[in-house]
Structures are given as structure tokens and as C-alpha cells.
CSV table of C-alpha atoms in Angstrom, one decimal:
chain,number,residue,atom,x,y,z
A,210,UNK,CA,10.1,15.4,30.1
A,211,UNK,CA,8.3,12.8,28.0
A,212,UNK,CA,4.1,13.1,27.6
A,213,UNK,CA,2.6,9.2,28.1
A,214,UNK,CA,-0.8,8.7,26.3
A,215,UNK,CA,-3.1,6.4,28.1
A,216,UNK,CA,-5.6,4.5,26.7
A,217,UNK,CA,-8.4,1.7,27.4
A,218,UNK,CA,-10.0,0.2,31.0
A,219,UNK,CA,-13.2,1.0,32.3
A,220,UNK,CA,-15.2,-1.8,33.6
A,221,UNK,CA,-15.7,-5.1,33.3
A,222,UNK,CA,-17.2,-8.4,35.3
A,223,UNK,CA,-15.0,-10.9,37.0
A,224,UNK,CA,-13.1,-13.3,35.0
A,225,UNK,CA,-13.6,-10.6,31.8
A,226,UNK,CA,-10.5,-9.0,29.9
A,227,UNK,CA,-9.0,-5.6,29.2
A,228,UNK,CA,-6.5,-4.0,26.9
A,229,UNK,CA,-4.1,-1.0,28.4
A,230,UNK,CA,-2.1,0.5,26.2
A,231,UNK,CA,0.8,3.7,26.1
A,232,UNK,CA,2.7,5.4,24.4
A,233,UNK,CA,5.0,8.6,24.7
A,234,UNK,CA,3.6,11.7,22.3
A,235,UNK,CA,7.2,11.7,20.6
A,236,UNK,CA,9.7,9.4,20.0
A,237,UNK,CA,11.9,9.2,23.1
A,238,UNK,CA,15.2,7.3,22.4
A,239,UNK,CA,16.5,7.3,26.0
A,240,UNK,CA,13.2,5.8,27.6
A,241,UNK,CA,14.6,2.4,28.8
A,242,UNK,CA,11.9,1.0,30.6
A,243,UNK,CA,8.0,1.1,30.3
A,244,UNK,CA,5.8,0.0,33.0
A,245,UNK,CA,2.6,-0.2,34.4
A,246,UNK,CA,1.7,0.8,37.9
A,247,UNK,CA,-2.0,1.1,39.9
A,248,UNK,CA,-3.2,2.2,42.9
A,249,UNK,CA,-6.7,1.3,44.7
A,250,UNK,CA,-8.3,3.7,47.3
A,251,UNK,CA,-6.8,4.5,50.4
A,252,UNK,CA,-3.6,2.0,49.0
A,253,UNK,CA,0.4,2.3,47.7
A,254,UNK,CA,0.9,2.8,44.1
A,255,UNK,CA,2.4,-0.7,43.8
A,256,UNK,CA,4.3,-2.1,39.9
A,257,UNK,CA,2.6,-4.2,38.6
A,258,UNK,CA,4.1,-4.7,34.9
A,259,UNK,CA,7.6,-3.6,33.4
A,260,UNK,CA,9.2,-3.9,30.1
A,261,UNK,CA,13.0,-3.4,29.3
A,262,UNK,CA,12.9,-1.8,25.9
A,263,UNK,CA,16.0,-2.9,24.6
A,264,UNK,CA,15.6,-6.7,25.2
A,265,UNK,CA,12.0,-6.7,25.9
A,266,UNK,CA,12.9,-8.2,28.9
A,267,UNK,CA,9.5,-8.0,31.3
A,268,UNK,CA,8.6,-7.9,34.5
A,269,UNK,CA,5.1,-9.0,36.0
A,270,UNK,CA,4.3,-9.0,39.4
A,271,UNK,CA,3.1,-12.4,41.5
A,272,UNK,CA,-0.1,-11.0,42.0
A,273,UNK,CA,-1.1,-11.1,38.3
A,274,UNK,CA,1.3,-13.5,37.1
A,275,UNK,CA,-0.2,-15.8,34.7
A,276,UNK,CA,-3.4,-13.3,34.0
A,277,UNK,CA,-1.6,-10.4,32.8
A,278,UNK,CA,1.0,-9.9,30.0
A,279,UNK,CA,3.3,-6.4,29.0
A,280,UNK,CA,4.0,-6.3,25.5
A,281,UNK,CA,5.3,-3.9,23.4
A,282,UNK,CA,5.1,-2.7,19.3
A,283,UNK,CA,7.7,-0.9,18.6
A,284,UNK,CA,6.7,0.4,15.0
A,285,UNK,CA,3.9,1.5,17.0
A,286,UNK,CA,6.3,3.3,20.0
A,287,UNK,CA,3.4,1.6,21.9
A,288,UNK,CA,3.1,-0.6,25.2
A,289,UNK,CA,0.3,-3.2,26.0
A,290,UNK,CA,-1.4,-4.3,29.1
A,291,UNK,CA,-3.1,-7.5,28.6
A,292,UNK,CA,-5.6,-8.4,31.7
A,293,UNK,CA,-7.5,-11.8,31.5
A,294,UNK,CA,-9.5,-13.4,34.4
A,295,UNK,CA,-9.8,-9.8,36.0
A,296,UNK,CA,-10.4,-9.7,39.7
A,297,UNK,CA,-12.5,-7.5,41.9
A,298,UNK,CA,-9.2,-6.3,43.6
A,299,UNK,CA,-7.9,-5.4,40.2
A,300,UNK,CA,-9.5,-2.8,40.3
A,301,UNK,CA,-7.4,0.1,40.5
A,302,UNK,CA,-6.6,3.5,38.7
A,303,UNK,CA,-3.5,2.1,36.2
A,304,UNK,CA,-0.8,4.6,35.1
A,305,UNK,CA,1.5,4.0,32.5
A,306,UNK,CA,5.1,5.2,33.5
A,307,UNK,CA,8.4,5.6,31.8
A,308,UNK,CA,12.0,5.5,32.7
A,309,UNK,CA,15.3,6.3,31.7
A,310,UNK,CA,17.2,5.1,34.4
A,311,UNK,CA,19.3,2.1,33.6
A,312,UNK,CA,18.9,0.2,37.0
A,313,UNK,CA,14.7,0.6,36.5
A,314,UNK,CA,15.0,-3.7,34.7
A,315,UNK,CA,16.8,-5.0,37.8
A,316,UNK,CA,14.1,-2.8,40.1
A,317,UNK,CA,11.1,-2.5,38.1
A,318,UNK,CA,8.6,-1.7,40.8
A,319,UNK,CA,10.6,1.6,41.9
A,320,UNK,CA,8.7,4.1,41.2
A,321,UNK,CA,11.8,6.7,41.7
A,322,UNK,CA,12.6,5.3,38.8
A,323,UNK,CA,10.0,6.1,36.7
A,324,UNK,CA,10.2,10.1,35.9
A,325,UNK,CA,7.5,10.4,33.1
A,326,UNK,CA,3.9,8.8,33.9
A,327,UNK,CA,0.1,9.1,32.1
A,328,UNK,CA,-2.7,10.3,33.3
A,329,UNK,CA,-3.9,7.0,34.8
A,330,UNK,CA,-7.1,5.1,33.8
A,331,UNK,CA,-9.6,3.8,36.0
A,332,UNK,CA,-9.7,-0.4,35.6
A,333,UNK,CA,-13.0,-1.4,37.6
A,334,UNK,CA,-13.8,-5.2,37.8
A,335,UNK,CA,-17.0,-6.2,39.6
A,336,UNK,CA,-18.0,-9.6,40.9
């Protein structure tokens, strides 16, 4: 089992930016993917970012396509969530999630997939 270390969010006005960012407590050779996932109140935990490890290959969802960007450093072992021109329905709790599934780049939204995942951080945008 691999420990994911969340960090950043909190709030922020409409059209503001926030940094996510996570990383595994030890180095974890046979994590494949990264990803980011959130869930709003009374809603699905839905994918909203993904990053291949091995290629870098990502994965962002049409919903924040164009405002939001998954990056990774890997001297750092650490993954980014970029989030420009935030949105009211942004906001979310994000959790960072990890897989070592091979099929998790051609499905990155699985969450079966994804066996390891942070504590979550609350993302609030007002308007």
C-alpha cells in the first residue's frame, strides 16, 4: 500500500488559480499512473486529471480542459495540479490517487484502478 501526501486548495474567487500537489511518502517504483479525482456534495467521484508516469502521457478531462494542467517532477516523486480560471462548480474535495495497474492510461477516470489515494483537499471557488 502506498501513503499519498496531499497538499494545497482552500479557497479562492472565480477566475483565481490554485496549486495541488502529491506525492507518495516512499519511493514507489511500480506506481504507473498518478491522478487527480474530486467529488462535490451529494455527487460521483468523477477523474478529472491523469498522468502516465513513464511517458508522462496525461489525461485531462473536457470539463477543465484548457484551465487545468497535471504535471509531474520526478526528482521531486511529486505530482501537480495546476487550476486557472477556477469555477464555482470546481469546487470539490480533490484526492490525489495512485495506480499500478497498467490499463489505468487507456482508462484514466477508473477509479478501480486507482488502489492508493490521499486524504483529499477541500478546493472551494466562490463567485
Amino acid at each position: 500500500q502506498v501513503q499519498l501526501v496531499q497538499s494545497g486548495g482552500g479557497s479562492v474567487q472565480a477566475g483565481g488559480s490554485l496549486t495541488l500537489s502529491c506525492a507518495p511518502t516512499t519511493y514507489s517504483p511500480s506506481i504507473r499512473c498518478m491522478g487527480w479525482f474530486r467529488q462535490a456534495p451529494g455527487e460521483e467521484r468523477e477523474g478529472v486529471a491523469n498522468i502516465y508516469i513513464g511517458s508522462a502521457t496525461t489525461y485531462v478531462a473536457d470539463s477543465v480542459k484548457g484551465r487545468f494542467t497535471i504535471s509531474q517532477d520526478s526528482a521531486k516523486n511529486t505530482v501537480y495540479l495546476q487550476m486557472n480560471r477556477l469555477k464555482p462548480n470546481d469546487t470539490a474535495m480533490y484526492y490525489c490517487a495512485a495506480s499500478n495497474v497498467y490499463y489505468c492510461r487507456l482508462d484514466p477516470t477508473k477509479k478501480a484502478y486507482f488502489g492508493n489515494w490521499g486524504q483529499g483537499t477541500q478546493v472551494t471557488v466562490s463567485s
